[in-house]
Tab-separated table of C-alpha atoms in Angstrom:
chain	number	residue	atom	x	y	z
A	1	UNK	CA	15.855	61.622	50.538
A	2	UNK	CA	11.967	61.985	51.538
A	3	UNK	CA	11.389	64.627	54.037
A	4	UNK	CA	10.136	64.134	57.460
A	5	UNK	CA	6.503	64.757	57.139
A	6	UNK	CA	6.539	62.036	54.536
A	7	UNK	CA	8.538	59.749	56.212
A	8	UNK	CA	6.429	59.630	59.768
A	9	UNK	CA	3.220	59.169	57.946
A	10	UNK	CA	4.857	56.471	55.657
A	11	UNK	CA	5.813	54.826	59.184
A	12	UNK	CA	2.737	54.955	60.496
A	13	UNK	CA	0.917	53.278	57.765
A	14	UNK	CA	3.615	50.806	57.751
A	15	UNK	CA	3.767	49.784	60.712
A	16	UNK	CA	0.312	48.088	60.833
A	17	UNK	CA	0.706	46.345	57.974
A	18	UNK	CA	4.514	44.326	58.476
A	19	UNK	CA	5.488	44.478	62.077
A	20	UNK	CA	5.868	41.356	63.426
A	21	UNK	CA	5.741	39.384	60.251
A	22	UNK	CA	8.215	36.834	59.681
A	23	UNK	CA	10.460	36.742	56.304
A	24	UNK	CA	10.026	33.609	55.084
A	25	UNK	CA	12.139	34.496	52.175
A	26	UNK	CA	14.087	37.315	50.225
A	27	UNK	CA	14.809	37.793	46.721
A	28	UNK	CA	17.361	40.016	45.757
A	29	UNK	CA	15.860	41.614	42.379
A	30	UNK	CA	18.838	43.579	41.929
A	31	UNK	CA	21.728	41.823	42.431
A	32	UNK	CA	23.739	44.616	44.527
A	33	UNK	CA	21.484	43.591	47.229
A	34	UNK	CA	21.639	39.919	47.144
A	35	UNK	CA	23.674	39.783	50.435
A	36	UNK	CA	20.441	40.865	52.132
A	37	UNK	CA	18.938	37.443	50.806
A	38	UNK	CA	20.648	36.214	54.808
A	39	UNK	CA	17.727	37.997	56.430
A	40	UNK	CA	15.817	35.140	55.660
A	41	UNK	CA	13.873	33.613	58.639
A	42	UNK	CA	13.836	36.739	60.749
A	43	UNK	CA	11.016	38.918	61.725
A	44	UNK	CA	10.512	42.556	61.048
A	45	UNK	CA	10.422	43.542	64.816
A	46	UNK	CA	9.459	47.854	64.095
A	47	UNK	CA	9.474	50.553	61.238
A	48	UNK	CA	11.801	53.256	62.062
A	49	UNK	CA	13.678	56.315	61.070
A	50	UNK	CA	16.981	57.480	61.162
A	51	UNK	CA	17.605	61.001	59.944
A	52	UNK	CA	16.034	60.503	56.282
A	53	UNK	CA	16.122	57.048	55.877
A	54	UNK	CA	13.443	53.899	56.911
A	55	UNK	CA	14.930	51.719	59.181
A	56	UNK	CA	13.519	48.298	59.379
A	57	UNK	CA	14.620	46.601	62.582
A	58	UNK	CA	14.706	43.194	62.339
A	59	UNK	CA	14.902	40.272	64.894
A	60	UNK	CA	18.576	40.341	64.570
A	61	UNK	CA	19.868	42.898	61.643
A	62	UNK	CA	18.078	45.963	60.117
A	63	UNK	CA	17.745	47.749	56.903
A	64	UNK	CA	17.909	51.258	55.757
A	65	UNK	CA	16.221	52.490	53.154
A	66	UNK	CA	17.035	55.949	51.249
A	67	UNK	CA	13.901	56.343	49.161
A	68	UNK	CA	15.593	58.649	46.571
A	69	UNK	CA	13.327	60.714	44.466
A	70	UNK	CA	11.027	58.222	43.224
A	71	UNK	CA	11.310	55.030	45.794
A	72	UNK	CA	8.181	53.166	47.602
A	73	UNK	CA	6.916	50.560	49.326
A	74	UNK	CA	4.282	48.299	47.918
A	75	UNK	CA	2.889	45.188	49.935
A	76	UNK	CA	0.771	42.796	47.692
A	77	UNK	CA	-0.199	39.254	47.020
A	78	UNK	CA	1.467	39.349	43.746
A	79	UNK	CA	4.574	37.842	42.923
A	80	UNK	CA	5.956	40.163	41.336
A	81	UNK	CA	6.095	43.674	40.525
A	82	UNK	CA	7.467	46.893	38.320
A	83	UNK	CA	10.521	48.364	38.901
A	84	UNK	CA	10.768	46.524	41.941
A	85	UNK	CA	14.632	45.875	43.618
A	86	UNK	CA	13.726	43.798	46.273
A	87	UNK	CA	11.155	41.503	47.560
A	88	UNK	CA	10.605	40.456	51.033
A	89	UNK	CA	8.111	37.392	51.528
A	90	UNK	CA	6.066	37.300	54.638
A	91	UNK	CA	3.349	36.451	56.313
A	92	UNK	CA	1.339	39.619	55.274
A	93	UNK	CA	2.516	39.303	51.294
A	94	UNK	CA	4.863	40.489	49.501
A	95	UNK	CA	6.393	43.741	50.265
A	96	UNK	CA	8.454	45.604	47.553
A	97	UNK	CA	11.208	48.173	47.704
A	98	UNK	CA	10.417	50.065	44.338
A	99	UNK	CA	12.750	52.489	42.515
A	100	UNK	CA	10.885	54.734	39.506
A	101	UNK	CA	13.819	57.434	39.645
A	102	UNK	CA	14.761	58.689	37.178
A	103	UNK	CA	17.891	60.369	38.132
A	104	UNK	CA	20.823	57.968	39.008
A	105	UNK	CA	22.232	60.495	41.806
A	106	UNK	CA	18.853	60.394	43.546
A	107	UNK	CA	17.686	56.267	43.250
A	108	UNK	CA	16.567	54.396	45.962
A	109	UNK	CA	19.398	53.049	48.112
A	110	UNK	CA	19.286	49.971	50.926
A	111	UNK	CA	22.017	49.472	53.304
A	112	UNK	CA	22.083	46.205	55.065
A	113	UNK	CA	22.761	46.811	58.322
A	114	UNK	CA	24.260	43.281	60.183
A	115	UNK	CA	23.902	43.104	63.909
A	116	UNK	CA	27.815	42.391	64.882
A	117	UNK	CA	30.033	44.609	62.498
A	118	UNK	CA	27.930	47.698	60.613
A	119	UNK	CA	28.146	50.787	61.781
A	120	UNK	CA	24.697	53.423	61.308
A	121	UNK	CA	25.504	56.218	58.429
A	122	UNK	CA	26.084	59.678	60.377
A	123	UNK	CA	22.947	62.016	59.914
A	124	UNK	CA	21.868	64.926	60.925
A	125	UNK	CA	19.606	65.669	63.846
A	126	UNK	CA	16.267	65.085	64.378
A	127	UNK	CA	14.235	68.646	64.137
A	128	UNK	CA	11.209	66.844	66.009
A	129	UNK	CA	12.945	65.187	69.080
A	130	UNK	CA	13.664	67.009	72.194
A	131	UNK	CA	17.161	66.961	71.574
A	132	UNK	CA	16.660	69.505	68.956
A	133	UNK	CA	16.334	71.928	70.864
A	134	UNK	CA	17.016	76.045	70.591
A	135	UNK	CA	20.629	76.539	71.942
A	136	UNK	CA	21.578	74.038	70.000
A	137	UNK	CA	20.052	75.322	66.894
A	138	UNK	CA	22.175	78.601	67.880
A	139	UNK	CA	25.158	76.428	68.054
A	140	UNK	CA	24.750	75.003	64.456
A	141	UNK	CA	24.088	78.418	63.334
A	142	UNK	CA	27.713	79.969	65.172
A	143	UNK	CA	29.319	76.669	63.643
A	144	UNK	CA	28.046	76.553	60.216
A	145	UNK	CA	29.024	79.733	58.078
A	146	UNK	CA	26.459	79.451	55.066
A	147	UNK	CA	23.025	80.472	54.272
A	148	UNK	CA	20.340	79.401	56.531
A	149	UNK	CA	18.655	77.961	53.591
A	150	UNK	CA	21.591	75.606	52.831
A	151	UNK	CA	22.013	74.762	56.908
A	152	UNK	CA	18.490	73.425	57.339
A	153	UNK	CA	18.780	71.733	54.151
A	154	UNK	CA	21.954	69.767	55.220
A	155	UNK	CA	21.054	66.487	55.808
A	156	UNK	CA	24.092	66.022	57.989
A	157	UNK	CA	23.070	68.782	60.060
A	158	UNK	CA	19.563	68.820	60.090
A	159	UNK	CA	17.661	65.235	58.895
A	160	UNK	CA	14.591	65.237	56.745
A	161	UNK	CA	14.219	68.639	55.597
A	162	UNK	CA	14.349	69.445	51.909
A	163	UNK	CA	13.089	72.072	49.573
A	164	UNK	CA	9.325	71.740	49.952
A	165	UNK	CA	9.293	72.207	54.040
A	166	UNK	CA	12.443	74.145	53.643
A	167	UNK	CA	10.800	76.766	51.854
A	168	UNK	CA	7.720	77.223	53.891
A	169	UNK	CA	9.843	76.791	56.836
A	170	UNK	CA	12.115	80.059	55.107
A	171	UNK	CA	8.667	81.909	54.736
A	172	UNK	CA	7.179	81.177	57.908
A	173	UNK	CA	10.464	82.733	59.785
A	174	UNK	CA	10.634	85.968	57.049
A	175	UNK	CA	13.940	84.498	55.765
A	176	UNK	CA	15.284	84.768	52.320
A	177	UNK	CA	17.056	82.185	50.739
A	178	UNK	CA	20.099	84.406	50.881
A	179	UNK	CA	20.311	85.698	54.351
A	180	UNK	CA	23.384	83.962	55.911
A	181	UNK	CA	23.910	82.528	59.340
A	182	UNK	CA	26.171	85.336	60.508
A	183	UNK	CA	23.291	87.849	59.948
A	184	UNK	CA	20.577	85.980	62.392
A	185	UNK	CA	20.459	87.186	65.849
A	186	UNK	CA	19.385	85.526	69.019
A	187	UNK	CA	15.032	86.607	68.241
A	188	UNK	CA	15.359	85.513	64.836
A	189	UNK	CA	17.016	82.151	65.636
A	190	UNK	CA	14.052	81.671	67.854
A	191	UNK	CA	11.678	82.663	64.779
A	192	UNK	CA	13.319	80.078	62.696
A	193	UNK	CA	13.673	77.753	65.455
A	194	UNK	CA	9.814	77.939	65.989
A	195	UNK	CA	8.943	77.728	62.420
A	196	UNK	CA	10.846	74.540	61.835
A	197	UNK	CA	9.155	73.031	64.684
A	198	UNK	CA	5.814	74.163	63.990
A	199	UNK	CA	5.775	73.679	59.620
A	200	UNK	CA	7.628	69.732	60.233
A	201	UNK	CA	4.656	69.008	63.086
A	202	UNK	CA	1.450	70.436	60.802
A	203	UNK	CA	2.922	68.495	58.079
A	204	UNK	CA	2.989	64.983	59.753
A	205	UNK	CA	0.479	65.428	62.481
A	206	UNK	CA	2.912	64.681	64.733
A	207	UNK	CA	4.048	65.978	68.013
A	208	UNK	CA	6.619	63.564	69.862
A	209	UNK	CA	6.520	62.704	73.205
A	210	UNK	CA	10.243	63.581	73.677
A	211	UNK	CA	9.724	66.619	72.421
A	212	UNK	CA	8.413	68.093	75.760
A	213	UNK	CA	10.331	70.699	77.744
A	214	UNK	CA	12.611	72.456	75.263
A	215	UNK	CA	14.955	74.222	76.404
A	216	UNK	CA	15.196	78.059	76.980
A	217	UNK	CA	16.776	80.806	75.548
A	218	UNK	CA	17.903	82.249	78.774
C-alpha cells in the first residue's frame, strides 16, 4: 500500500478532476474485475480513503483501490492505455487504474464494494484523525508485544505508514528499529506519539480538522 502522505495529496488532486462526473461506461481490462462493469451509469460522488486504500464513493456503490507498489491513476482523452486494468468513461475522460508492479504480492488490487451486501476490509487506524489519539497509542503499545518499528508499520493497527515515514518517524522519536514495545515508557510514547503526528502532517501538508483537541496524558 501507498502511505498516507501520498495518498492525501493523490486525493486532493483527484478530487478536482472526477467528482461529480458521471460513468457513462466501464470496461473491465482485466477480467477479474469485470463485475465492476454494473457501475455503469452512476456518478463518482467523492475521493476518499480508508486506512491505505482510495475509496471512490459512488452514487450508489464504491470502490477501493490498493495501489500496490507500482499502481496509478491516469485520466486522459485516449482510449486506451499501458498496463492499464480498468477504464472508467466519464464526462472528464477516461480515467485508468494502472498496475506497473512488478511484484505479484504487491499489484494493484480493486475491491468492488456494492451498496446492500459488502462489508469494508478491517484497517488500521487513522494516525491523522482525532481518534488517534495518545492513550490510545499507549493502549496499542500495552496490547501489541513487538517492536515499535513493526507496530507502526502494521497496517491493521496503524493505516498508511510504511518504511519511508516509518523510518523518519523512528528517527524523529530516537527509536531504533529494535527497541520493543515493552521497553517504551509513558514520555517516550508521547515522543513517538508526537513524531508520528508531526512527520505524516509535514509530509502531506495536511492538518485535519478532527484532529483538534487530543487528548491528554493525564
Amino acid at each position: 500500500m501507498k502511505e498516507l502522505p501520498y495518498l492525501i495529496n493523490l486525493i486532493n488532486a483527484l478530487k478536482g478532476e472526477i467528482c461529480y462526473s458521471y460513468i457513462n461506461n466501464v470496461v473491465a481490462l482485466d477480467k477479474k474485475y469485470k463485475e465492476l462493469e454494473d457501475v455503469k451509469g452512476q456518478k463518482i460522488i467523492d475521493v476518499l480513503r480508508h486506512g491505505g486504500y482510495m475509496h471512490f464513493q459512488f452514487s450508489q456503490d464504491a470502490m477501493l483501490v490498493d495501489l500496490g507498489s507500482g499502481g496509478s491513476f491516469v485520466l486522459t482523452e485516449n482510449s486506451t492505455y499501458k498496463n492499464a486494468i480498468i477504464k472508467l468513461e466519464t464526462d472528464n475522460g477516461n480515467f485508468f487504474v494502472v498496475d506497473e508492479s512488478k511484484d505479484k504480492d504487491d499489484a494493484t488490487l480493486i475491491i468492488p464494494i456494492w451498496k446492500d451486501y459488502t462489508t469494508m476490509p478491517q484497517v488500521g487506524y487513522d494516525p491523522l484523525t482525532k481518534q488517534f489519539n495518545y492513550n490510545l497509542f499507549c493502549q496499542l503499545l500495552a496490547d501489541n508485544p513487538t517492536t515499535v518499528e513493526k507496530l507502526i508499520k502494521n497496517p491493521l493497527i496503524i493505516s498508511g505508514i510504511g518504511d519511508t515515514y516509518g523510518d523518519m518517524i523512528l528517527k524523529r522519536a530516537s527509536i531504533t528499529k529494535r527497541t520493543k514495545t515493552t521497553e517504551i515508557n509513558k514520555a517516550k510514547a508521547r515522543e513517538i506519539f508526537d513524531a508520528i503526528k508531526q512527520v505524516l502532517r509535514e509530509a502531506s501538508g495536511n492538518r485535519d480538522d478532527d484532529d483538534e483537541g487530543e487528548d491528554s496524558e493525564d
